[in-house]
PDB file of C-alpha atoms in Angstrom:
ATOM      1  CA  UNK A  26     -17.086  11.806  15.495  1.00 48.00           C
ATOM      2  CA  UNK A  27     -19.105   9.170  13.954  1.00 52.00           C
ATOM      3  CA  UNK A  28     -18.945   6.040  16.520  1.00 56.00           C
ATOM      4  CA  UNK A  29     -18.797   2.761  14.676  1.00 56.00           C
ATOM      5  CA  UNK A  30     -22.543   1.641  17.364  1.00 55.00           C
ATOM      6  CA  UNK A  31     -24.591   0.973  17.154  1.00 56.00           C
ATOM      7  CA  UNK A  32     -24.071   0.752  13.262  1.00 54.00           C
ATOM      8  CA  UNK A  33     -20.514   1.213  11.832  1.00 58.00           C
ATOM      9  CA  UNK A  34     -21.021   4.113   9.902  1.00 57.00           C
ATOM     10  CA  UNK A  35     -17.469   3.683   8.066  1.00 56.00           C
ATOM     11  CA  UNK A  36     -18.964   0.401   6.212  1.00 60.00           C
ATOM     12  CA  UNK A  37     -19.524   1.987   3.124  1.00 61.00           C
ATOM     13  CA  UNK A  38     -16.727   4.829   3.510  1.00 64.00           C
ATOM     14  CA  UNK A  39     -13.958   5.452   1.220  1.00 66.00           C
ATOM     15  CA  UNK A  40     -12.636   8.597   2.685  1.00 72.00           C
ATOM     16  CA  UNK A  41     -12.570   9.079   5.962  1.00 70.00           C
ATOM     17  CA  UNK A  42     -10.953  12.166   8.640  1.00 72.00           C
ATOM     18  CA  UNK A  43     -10.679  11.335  12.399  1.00 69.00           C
ATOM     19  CA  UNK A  44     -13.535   8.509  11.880  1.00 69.00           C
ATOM     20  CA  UNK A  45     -16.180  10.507   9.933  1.00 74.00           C
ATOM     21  CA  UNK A  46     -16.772   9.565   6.813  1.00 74.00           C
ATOM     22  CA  UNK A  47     -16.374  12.220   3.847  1.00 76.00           C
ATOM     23  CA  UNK A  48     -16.903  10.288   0.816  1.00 74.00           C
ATOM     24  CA  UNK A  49     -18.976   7.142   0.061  1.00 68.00           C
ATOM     25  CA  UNK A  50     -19.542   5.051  -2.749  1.00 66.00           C
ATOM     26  CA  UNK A  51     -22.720   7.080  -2.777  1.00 69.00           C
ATOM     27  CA  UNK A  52     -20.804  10.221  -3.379  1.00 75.00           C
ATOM     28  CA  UNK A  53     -19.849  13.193  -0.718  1.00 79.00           C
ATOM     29  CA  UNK A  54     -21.475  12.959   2.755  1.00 76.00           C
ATOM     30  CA  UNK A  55     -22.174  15.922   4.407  1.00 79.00           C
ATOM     31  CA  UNK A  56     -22.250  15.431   7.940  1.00 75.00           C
ATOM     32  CA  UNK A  57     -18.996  14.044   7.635  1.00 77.00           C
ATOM     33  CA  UNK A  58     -17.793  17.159   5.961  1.00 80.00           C
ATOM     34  CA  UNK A  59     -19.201  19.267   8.417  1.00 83.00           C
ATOM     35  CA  UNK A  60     -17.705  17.079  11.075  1.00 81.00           C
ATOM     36  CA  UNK A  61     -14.554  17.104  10.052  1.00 81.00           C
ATOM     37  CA  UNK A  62     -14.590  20.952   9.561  1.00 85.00           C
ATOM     38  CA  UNK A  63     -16.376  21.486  13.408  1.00 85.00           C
ATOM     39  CA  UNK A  64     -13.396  19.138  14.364  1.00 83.00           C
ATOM     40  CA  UNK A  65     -10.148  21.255  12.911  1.00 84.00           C
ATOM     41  CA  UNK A  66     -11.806  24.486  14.073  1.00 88.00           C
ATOM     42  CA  UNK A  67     -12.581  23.542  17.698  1.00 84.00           C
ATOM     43  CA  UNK A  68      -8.538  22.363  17.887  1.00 83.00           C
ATOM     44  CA  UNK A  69      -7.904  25.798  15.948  1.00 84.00           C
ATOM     45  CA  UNK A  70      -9.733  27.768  18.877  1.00 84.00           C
ATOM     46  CA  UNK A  71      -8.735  25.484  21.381  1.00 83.00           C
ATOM     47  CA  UNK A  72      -4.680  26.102  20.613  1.00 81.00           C
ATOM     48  CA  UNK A  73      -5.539  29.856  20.534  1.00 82.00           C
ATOM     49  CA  UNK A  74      -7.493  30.055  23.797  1.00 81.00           C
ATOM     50  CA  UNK A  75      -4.585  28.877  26.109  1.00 82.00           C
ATOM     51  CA  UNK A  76      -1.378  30.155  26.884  1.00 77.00           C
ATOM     52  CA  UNK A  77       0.590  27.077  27.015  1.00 81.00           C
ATOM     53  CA  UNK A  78       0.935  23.731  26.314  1.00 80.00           C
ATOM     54  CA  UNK A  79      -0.549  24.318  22.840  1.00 77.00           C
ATOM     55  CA  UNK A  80       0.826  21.195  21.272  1.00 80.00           C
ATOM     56  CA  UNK A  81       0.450  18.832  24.310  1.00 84.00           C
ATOM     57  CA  UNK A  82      -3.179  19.919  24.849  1.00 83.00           C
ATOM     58  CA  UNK A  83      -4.213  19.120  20.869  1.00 84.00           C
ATOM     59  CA  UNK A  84      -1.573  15.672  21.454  1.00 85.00           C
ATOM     60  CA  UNK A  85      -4.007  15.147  24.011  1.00 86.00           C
ATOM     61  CA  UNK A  86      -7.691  15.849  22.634  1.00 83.00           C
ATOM     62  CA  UNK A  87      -6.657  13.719  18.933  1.00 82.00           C
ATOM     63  CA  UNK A  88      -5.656  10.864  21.223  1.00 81.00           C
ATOM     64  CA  UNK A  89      -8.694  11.148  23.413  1.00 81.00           C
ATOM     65  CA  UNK A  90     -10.765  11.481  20.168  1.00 79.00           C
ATOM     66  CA  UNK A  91      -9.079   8.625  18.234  1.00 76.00           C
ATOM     67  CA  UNK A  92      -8.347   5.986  21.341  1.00 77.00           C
ATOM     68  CA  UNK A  93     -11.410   6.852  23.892  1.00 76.00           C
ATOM     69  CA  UNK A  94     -14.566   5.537  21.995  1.00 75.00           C
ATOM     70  CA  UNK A  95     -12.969   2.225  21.557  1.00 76.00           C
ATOM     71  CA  UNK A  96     -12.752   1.960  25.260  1.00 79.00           C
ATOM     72  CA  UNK A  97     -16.235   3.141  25.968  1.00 78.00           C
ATOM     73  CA  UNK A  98     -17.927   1.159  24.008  1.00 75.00           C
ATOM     74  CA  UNK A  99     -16.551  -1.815  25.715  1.00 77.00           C
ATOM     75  CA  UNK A 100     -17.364  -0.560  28.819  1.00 80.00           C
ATOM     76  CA  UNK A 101     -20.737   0.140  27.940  1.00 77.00           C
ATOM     77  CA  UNK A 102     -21.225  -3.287  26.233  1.00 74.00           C
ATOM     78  CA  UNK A 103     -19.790  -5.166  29.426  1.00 76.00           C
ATOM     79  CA  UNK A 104     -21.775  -3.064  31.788  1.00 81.00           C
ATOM     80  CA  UNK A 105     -25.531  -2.082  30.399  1.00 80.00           C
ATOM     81  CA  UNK A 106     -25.905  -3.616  26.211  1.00 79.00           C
ATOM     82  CA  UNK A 107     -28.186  -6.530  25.954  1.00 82.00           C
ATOM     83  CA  UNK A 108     -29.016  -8.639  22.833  1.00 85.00           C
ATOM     84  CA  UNK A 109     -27.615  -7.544  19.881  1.00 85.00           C
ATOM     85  CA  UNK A 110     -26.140  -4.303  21.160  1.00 87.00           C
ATOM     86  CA  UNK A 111     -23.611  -6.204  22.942  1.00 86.00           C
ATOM     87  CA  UNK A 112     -22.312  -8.642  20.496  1.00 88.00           C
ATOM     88  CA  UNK A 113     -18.952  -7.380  19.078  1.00 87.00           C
ATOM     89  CA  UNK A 114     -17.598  -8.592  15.259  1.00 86.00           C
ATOM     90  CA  UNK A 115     -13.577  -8.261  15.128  1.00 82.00           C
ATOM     91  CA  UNK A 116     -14.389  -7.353  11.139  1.00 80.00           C
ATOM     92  CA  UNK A 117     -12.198  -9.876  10.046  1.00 86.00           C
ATOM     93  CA  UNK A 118     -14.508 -12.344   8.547  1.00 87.00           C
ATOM     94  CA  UNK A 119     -13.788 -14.463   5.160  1.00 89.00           C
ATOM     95  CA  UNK A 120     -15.683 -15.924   2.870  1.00 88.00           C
ATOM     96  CA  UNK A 121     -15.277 -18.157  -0.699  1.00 89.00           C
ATOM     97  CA  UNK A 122     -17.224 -19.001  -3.411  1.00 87.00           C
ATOM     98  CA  UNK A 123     -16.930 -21.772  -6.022  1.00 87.00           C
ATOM     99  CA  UNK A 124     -19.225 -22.740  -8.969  1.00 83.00           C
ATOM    100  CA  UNK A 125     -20.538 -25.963  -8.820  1.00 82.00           C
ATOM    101  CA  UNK A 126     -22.611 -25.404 -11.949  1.00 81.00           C
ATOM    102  CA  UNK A 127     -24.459 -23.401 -13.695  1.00 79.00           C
ATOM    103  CA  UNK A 128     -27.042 -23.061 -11.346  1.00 80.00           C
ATOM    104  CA  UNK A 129     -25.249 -23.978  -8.204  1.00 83.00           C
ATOM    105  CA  UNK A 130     -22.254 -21.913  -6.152  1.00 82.00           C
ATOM    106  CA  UNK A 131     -20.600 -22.964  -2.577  1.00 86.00           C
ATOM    107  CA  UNK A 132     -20.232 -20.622  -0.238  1.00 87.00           C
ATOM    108  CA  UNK A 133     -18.196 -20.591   2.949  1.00 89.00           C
ATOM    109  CA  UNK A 134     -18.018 -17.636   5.403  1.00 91.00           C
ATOM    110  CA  UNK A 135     -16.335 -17.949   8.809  1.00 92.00           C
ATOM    111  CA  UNK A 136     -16.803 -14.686  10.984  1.00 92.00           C
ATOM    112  CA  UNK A 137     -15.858 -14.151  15.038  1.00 92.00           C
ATOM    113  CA  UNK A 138     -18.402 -12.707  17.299  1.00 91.00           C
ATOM    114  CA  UNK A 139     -18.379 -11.860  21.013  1.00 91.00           C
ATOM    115  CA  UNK A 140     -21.080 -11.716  23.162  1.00 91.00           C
ATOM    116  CA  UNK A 141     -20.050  -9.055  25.879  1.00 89.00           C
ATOM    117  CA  UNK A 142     -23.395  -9.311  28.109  1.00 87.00           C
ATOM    118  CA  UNK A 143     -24.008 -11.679  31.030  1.00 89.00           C
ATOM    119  CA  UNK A 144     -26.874 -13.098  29.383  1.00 90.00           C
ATOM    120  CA  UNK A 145     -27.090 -15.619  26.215  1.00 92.00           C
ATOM    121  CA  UNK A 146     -28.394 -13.888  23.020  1.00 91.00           C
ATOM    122  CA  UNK A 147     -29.767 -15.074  19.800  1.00 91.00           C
ATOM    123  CA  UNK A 148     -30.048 -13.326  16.163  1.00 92.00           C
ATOM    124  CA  UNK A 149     -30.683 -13.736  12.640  1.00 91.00           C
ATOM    125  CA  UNK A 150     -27.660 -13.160  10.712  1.00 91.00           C
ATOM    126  CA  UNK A 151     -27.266 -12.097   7.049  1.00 90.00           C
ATOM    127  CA  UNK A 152     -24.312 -10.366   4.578  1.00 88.00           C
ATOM    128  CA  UNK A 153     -24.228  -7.482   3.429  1.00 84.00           C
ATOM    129  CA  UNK A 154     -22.262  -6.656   0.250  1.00 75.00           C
ATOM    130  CA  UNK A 155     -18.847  -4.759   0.054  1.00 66.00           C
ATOM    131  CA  UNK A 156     -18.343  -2.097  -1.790  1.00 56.00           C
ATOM    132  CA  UNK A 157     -15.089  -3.260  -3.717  1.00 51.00           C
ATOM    133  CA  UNK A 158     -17.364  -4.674  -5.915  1.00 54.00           C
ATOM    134  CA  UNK A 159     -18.804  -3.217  -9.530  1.00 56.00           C
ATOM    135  CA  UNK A 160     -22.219  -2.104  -9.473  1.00 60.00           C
ATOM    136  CA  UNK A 161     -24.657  -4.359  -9.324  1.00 62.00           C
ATOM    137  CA  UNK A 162     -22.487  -7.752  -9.100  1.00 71.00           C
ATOM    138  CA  UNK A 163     -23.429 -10.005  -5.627  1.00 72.00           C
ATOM    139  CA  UNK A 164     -21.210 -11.745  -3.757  1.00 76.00           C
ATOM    140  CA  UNK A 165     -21.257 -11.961   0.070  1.00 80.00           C
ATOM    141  CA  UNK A 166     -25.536 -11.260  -0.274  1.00 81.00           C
ATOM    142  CA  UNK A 167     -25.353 -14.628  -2.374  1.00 82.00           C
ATOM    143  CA  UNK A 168     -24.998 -16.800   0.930  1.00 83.00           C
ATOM    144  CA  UNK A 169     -28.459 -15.131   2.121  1.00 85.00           C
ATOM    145  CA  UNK A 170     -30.192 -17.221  -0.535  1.00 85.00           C
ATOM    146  CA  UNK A 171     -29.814 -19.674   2.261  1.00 84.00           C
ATOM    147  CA  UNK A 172     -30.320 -17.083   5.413  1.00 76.00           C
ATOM    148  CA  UNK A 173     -30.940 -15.384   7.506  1.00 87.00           C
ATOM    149  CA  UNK A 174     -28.743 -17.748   9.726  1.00 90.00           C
ATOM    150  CA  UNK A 175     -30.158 -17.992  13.470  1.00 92.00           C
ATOM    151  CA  UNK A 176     -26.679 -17.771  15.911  1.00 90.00           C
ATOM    152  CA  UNK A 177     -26.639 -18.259  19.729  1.00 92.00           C
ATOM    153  CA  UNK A 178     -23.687 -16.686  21.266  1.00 91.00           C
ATOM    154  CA  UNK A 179     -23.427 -17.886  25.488  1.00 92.00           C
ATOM    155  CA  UNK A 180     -22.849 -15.289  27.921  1.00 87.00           C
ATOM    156  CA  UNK A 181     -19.079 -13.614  28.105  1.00 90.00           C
ATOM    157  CA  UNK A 182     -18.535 -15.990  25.108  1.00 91.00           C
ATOM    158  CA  UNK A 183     -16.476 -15.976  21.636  1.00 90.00           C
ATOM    159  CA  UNK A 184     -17.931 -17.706  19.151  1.00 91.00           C
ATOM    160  CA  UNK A 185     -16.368 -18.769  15.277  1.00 92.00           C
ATOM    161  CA  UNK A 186     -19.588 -19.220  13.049  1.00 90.00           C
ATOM    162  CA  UNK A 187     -18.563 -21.397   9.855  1.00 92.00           C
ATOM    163  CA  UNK A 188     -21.046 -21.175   7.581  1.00 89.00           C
ATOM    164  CA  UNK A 189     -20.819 -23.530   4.544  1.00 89.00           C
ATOM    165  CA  UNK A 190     -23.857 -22.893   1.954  1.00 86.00           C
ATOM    166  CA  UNK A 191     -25.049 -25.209  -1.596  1.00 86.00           C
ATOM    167  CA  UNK A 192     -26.708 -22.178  -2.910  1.00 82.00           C
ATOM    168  CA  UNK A 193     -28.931 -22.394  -6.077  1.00 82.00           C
ATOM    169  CA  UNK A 194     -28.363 -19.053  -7.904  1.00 78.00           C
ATOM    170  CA  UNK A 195     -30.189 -19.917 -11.064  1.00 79.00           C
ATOM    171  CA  UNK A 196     -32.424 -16.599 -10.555  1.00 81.00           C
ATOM    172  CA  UNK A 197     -29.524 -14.204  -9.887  1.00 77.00           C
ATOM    173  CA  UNK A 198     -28.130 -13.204 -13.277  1.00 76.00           C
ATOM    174  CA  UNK A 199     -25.359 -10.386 -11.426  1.00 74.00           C
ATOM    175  CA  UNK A 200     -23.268 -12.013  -9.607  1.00 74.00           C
ATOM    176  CA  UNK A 201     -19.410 -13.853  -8.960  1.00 77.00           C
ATOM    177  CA  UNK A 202     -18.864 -17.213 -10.152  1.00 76.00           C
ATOM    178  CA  UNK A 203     -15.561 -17.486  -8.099  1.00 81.00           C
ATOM    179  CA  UNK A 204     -13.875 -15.784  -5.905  1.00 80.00           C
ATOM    180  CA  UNK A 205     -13.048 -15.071  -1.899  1.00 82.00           C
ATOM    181  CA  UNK A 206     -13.219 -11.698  -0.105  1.00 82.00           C
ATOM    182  CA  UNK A 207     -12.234 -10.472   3.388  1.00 83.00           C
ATOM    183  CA  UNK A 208     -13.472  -8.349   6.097  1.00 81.00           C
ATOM    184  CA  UNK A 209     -17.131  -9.107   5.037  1.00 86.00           C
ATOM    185  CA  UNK A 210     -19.846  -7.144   6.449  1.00 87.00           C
ATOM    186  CA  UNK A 211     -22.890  -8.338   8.176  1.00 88.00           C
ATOM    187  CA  UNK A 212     -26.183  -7.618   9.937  1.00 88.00           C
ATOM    188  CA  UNK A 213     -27.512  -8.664  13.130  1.00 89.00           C
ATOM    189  CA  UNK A 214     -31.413  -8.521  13.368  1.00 89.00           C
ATOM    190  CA  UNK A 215     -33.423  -8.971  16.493  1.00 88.00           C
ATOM    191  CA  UNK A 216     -37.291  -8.595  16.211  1.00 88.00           C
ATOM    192  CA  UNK A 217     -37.739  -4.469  16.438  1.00 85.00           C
ATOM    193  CA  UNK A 218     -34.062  -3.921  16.136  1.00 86.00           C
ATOM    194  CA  UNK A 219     -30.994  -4.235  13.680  1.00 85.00           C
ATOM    195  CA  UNK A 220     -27.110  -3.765  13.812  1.00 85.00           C
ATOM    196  CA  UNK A 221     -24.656  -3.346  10.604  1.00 83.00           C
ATOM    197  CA  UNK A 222     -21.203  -4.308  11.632  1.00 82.00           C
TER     198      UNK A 222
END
């Protein structure tokens, strides 16, 4: 199982079994593969190795396996994480972009972030780029022309960060002169450490 900390590891994924990733836009990974395979053969020996209760017992493990992590993780971030490794991202996070001119584009992102620790933390924020898009064209990476963005989440708080950007893209020949996209990817960056969510 491929847990989505500290890094989600499904960002770039566009096949995925029981969260590991098989296929990327990279091509075939294969510790996903393997994964998956280690996964369907330790429920194959597991049904054979007991008498009853076959189908309640593999129920059980896939729900464990699928619902479990989710839990952990928040329990781990409430209890122990500090700094970045406790700041959660719902993955929802939008953002536009309209030409100005030639040279200039808007951008507006709006993300939601959690900080689950008991202490306040600050990061550098930047985008990272989807891979929906064809090779080579930018779109979310356009707003860090103006980043990295410096965010201070309070303790046990939410926080909406609206980011609205002039950004001069006069040097950047590959890239969207209109357009919006959803669940946006980002990066959280600490000195020493980083987090893709």
């Amino acid at each position: 199982m491929m847990l989505p900390y500290p890094d989600n590891q499904l960002i770039d994924a566009t096949t995925t079994f029981m969260s590991f990733p098989i296929k990327t836009s990279q091509g075939f990974r294969f510790i996903g593969i393997a994964g998956s395979i280690l996964f369907v053969l330790a429920l194959v020996l597991l049904a054979k190795g007991l008498r009853k209760y076959h189908v309640r017992t593999i129920l059980l493990v896939i729900g464990l396996f699928t619902f479990s992590p989710k839990y952990l993780l928040a329990f781990y971030q409430d209890t122990l994480a500090s700094g970045i490794n406790a700041v959660t991202y719902d993955g929802e996070g939008t953002c536009q972009f309209e030409e100005k001119s030639e040279a200039l584009l808007e951008g507006t992102c709006s993300i939601v972030l959690r900080n689950r620790s008991k202490e306040p933390v600050t990061f550098a924020l930047e985008f990272i780029n989807s891979n929906d898009l064809e090779d080579g064209i930018r779109m979310q990476t356009l707003m860090n022309t103006n980043g990295p963005y410096q965010i201070t989440i309070d303790a046990k708080q939410e926080r909406r960060v609206n980011l609205t950007e002039l950004l001069d893209v006069s040097d950047i020949p590959q890239r969207i002169t209109n357009g919006s996209s959803n669940r946006v990817h980002i990066r959280l960056i600490e000195p020493g450490k980083s987090r893709n969510l």
